[in-house]
GROMACS .gro file of C-alpha atoms in nm:
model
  242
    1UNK     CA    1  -2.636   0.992   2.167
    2UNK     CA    2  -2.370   0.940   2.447
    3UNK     CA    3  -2.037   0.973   2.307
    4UNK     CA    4  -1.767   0.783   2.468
    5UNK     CA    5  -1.489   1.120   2.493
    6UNK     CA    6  -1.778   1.314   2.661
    7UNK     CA    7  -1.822   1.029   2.912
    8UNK     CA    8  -1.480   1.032   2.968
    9UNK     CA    9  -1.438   1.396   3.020
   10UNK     CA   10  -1.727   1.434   3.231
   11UNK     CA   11  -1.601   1.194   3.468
   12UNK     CA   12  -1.244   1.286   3.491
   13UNK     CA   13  -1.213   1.652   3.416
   14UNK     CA   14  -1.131   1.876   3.727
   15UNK     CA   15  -1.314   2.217   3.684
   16UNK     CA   16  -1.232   2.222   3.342
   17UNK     CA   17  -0.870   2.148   3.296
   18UNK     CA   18  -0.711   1.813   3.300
   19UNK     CA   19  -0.641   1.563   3.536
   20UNK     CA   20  -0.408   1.673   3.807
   21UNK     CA   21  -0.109   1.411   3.907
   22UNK     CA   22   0.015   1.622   4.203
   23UNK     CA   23  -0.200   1.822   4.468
   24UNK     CA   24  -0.013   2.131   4.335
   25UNK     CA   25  -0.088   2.245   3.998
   26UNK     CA   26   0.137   2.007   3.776
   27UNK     CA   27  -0.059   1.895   3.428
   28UNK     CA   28  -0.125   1.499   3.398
   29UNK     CA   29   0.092   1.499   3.096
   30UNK     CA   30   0.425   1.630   3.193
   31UNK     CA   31   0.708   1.568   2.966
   32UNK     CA   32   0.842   1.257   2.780
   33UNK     CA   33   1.023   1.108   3.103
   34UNK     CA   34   0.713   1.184   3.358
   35UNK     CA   35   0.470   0.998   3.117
   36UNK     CA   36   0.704   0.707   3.084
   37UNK     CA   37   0.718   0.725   3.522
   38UNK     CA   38   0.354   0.757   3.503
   39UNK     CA   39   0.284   0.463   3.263
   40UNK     CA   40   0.489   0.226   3.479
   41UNK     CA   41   0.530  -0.001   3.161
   42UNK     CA   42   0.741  -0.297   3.327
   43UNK     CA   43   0.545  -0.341   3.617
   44UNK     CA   44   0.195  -0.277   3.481
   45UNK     CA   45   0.276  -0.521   3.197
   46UNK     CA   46   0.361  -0.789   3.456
   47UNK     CA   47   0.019  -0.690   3.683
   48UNK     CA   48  -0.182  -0.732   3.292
   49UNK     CA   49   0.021  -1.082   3.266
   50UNK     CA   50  -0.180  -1.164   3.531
   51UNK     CA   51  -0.496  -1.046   3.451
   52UNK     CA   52  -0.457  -1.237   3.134
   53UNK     CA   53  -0.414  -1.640   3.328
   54UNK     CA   54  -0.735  -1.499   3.568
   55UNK     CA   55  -0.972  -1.349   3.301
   56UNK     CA   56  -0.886  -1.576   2.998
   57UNK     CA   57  -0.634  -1.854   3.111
   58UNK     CA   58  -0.563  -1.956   2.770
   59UNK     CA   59  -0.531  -1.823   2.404
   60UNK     CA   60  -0.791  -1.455   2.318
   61UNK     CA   61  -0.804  -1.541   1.963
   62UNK     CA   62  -0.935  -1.917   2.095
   63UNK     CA   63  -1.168  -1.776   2.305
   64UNK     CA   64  -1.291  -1.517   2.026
   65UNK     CA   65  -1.326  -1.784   1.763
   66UNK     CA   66  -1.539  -1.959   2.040
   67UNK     CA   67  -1.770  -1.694   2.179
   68UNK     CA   68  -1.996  -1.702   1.907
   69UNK     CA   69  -2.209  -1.370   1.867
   70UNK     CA   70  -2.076  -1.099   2.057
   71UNK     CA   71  -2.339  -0.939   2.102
   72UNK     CA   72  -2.481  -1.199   2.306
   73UNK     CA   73  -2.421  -1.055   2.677
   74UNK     CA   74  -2.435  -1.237   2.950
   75UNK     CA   75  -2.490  -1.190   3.334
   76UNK     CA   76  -2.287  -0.972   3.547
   77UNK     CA   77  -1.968  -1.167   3.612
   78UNK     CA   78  -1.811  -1.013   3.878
   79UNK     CA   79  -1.856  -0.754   4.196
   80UNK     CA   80  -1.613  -0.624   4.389
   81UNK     CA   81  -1.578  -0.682   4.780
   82UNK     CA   82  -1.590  -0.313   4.883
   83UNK     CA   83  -1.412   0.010   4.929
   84UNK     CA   84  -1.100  -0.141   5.126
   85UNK     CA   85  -0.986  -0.416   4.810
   86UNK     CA   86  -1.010  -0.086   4.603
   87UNK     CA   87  -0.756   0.094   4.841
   88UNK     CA   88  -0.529  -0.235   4.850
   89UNK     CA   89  -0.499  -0.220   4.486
   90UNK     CA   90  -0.452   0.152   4.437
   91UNK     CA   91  -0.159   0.105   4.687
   92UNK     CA   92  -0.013  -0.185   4.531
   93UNK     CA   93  -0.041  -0.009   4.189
   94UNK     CA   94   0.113   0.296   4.337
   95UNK     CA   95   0.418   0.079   4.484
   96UNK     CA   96   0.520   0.068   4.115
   97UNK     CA   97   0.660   0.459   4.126
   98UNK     CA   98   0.925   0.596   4.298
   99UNK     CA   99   0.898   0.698   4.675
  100UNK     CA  100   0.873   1.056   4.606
  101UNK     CA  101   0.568   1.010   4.373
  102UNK     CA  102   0.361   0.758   4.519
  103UNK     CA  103   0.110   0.993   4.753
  104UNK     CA  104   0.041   1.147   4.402
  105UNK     CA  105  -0.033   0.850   4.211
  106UNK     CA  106  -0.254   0.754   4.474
  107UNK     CA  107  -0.458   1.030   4.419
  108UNK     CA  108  -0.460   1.017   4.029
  109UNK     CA  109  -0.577   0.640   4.085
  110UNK     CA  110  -0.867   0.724   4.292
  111UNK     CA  111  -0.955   0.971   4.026
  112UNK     CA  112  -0.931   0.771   3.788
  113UNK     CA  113  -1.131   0.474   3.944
  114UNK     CA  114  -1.416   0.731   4.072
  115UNK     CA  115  -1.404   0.819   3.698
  116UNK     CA  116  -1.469   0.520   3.577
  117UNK     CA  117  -1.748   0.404   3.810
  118UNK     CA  118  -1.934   0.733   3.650
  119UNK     CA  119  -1.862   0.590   3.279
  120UNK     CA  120  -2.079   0.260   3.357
  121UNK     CA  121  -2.354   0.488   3.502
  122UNK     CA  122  -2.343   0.743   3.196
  123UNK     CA  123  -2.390   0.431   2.989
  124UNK     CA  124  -2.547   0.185   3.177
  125UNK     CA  125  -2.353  -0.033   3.158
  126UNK     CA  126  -2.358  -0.292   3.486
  127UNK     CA  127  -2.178  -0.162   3.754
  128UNK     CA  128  -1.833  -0.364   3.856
  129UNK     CA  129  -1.864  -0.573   3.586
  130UNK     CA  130  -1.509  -0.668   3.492
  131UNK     CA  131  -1.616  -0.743   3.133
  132UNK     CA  132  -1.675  -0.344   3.120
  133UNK     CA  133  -1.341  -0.274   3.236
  134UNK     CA  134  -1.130  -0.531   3.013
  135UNK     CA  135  -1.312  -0.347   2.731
  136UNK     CA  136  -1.237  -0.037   2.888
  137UNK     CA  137  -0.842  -0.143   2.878
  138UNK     CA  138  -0.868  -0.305   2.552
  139UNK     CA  139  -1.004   0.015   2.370
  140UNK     CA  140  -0.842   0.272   2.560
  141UNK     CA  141  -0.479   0.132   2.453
  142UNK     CA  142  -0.610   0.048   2.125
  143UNK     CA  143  -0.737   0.445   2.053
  144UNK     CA  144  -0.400   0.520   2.209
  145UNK     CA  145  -0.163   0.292   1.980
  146UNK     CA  146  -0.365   0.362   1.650
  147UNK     CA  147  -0.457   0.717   1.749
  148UNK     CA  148  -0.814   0.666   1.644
  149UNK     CA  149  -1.136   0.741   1.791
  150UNK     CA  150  -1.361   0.390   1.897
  151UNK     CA  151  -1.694   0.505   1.810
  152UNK     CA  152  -1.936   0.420   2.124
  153UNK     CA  153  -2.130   0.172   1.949
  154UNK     CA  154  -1.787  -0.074   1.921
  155UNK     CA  155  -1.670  -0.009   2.279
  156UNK     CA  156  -2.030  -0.151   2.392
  157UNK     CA  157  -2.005  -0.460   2.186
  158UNK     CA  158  -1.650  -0.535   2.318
  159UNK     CA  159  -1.785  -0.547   2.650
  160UNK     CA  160  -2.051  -0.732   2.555
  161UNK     CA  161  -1.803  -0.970   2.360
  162UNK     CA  162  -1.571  -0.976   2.722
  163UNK     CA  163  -1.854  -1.040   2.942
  164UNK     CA  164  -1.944  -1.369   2.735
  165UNK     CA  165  -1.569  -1.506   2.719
  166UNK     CA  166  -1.450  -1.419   3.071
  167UNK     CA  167  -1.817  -1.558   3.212
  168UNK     CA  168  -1.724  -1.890   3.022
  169UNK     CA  169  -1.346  -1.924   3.134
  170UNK     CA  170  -1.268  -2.237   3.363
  171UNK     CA  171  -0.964  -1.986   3.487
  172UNK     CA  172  -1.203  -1.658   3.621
  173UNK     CA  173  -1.436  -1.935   3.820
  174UNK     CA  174  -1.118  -1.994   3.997
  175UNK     CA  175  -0.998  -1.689   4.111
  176UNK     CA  176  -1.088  -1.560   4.478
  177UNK     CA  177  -1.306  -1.240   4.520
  178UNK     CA  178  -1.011  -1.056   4.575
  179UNK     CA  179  -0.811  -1.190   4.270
  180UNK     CA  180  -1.119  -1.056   4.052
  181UNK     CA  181  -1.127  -0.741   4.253
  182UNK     CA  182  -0.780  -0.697   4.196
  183UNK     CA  183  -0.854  -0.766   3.857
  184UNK     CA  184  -1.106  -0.524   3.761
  185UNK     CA  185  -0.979  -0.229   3.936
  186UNK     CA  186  -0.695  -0.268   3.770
  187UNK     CA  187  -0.786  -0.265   3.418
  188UNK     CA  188  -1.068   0.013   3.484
  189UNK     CA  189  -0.791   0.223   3.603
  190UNK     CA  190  -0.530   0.151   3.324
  191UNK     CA  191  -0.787   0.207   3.048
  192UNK     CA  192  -0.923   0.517   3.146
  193UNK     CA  193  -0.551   0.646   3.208
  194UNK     CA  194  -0.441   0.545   2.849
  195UNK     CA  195  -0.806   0.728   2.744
  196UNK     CA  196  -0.677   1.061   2.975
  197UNK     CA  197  -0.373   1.062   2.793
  198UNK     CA  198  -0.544   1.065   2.440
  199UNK     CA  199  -0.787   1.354   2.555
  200UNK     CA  200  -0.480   1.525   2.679
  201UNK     CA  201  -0.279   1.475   2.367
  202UNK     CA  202  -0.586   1.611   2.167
  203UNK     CA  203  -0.533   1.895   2.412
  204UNK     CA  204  -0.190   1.990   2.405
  205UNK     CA  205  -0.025   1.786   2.141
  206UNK     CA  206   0.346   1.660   2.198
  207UNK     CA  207   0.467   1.425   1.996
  208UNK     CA  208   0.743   1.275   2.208
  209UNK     CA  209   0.480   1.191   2.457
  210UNK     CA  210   0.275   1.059   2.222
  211UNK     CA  211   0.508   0.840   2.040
  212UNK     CA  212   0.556   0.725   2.465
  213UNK     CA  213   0.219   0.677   2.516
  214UNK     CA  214   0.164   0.474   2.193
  215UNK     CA  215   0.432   0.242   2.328
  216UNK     CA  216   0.273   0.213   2.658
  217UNK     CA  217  -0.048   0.136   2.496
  218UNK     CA  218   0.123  -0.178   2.281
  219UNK     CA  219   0.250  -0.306   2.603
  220UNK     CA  220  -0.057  -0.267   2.801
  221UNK     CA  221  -0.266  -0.462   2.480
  222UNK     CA  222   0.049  -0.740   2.447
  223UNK     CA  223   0.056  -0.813   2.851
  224UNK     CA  224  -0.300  -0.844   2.858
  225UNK     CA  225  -0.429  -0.990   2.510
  226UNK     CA  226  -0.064  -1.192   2.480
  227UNK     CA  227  -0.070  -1.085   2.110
  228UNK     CA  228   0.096  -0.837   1.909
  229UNK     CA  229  -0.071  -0.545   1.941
  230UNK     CA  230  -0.081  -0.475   1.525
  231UNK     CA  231  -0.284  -0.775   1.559
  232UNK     CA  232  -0.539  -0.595   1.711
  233UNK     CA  233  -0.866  -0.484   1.536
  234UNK     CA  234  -1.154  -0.296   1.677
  235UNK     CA  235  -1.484  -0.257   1.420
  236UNK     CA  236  -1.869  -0.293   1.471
  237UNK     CA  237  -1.870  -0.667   1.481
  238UNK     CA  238  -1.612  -0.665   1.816
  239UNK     CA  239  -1.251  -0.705   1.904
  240UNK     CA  240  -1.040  -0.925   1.674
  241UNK     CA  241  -0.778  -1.094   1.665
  242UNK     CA  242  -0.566  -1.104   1.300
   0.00000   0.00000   0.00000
């Protein structure tokens, strides 16, 4: 049985120690004020604002309520133009740090996108689907905020439960290639760093960074679900909405 932590680590784990965020030897998780540089919160929170009018253009808890089973599935919804829209957004989602820290962040980005691409082969799930990586970004803040484990079984039905709302959204029909692009990479990226920073916690516990990354977590499920986050629930019939 694939477990979703061993995906994780085995896509993102550099010979055995944890993410790098500098080409010297500096650890992913820092200190209290590095995590809160690295999380970005009022710029990613406006980039997930976004997300949220092209993927679901109205109300979640509507478009839950409406999805019927979620376990239902759908077609692939969405894949990406190519390597150079992934560059364009790792540079635009660099642009959010500060001058010094942006060829670093870069790096980290690419990381963690390469990363990701490997957790829809380890469970094969369909590649560039952005119904994979809203789930990704919806359970890798929600592990975060709650500090919980999502066992693999949920995160599968999530994306399953995404990939029938966002294929049936008037608003993601709309959007341009490179809107959806945009889209995708960016969530894939922001959930896997939010499920990083977990594994890292579990690593080397701190709980000033932790109490950080639990309120980056809430902002990143808020911008993109437009809910409050305690609202969220995660369980084996899906993602609700309370």
């Amino acid at each position: 049985m694939i477990r979703l932590r061993d995906a994780v680590l085995a896509g993102l784990l550099l010979g055995g120690s944890v993410l790098r965020a500098e080409a010297q030897d500096t650890p992913f998780l820092m200190d209290q004020g590095a995590f809160a540089n690295w999380a970005a919160l009022g710029p990613m929170q406006e980039r997930l604002e976004a997300s949220h009018e092209t993927l679901f253009g109205s109300s979640v808890a509507q478009s839950l309520s409406s999805a019927g089973e979620a376990g239902s599935g759908g077609p692939t919804i969405f894949a990406p133009v190519g390597a150079a829209g992934d560059r364009s957004v790792i540079r635009q989602l660099s642009a959010a740090y500060p001058a010094a820290s942006r060829a670093a962040a870069e790096g980290v980005f690419k990381q963690l996108l390469a990363g990701f691409k490997q957790i829809e082969k380890t469970f094969g799930l369909r590649s560039n689907d952005v119904a994979t990586a809203a789930a990704a970004l919806i359970v890798g803040s929600y592990s975060a905020y709650n500090d919980v484990d999502v066992p693999d079984a949920q995160f599968v039905t999530v994306v399953k439960q995404m990939r029938e709302i966002i294929g049936g959204t008037p608003a993601f029909g709309q959007a341009s290639s490179a809107e959806k692009q945009e889209t995708y990479n960016q969530l894939a990226i922001l959930g896997t760093f939010m499920a990083v920073t977990r594994m890292a916690l579990d690593q080397s516990p701190d709980p000033a960074i932790s109490r950080e990354a639990r309120r980056a977590a809430g902002g990143y499920l808020q911008a993109f679900l437009n809910v409050d986050p305690e609202r969220v629930r995660i369980s084996n019939q899906g993602m609700e909405i309370r």
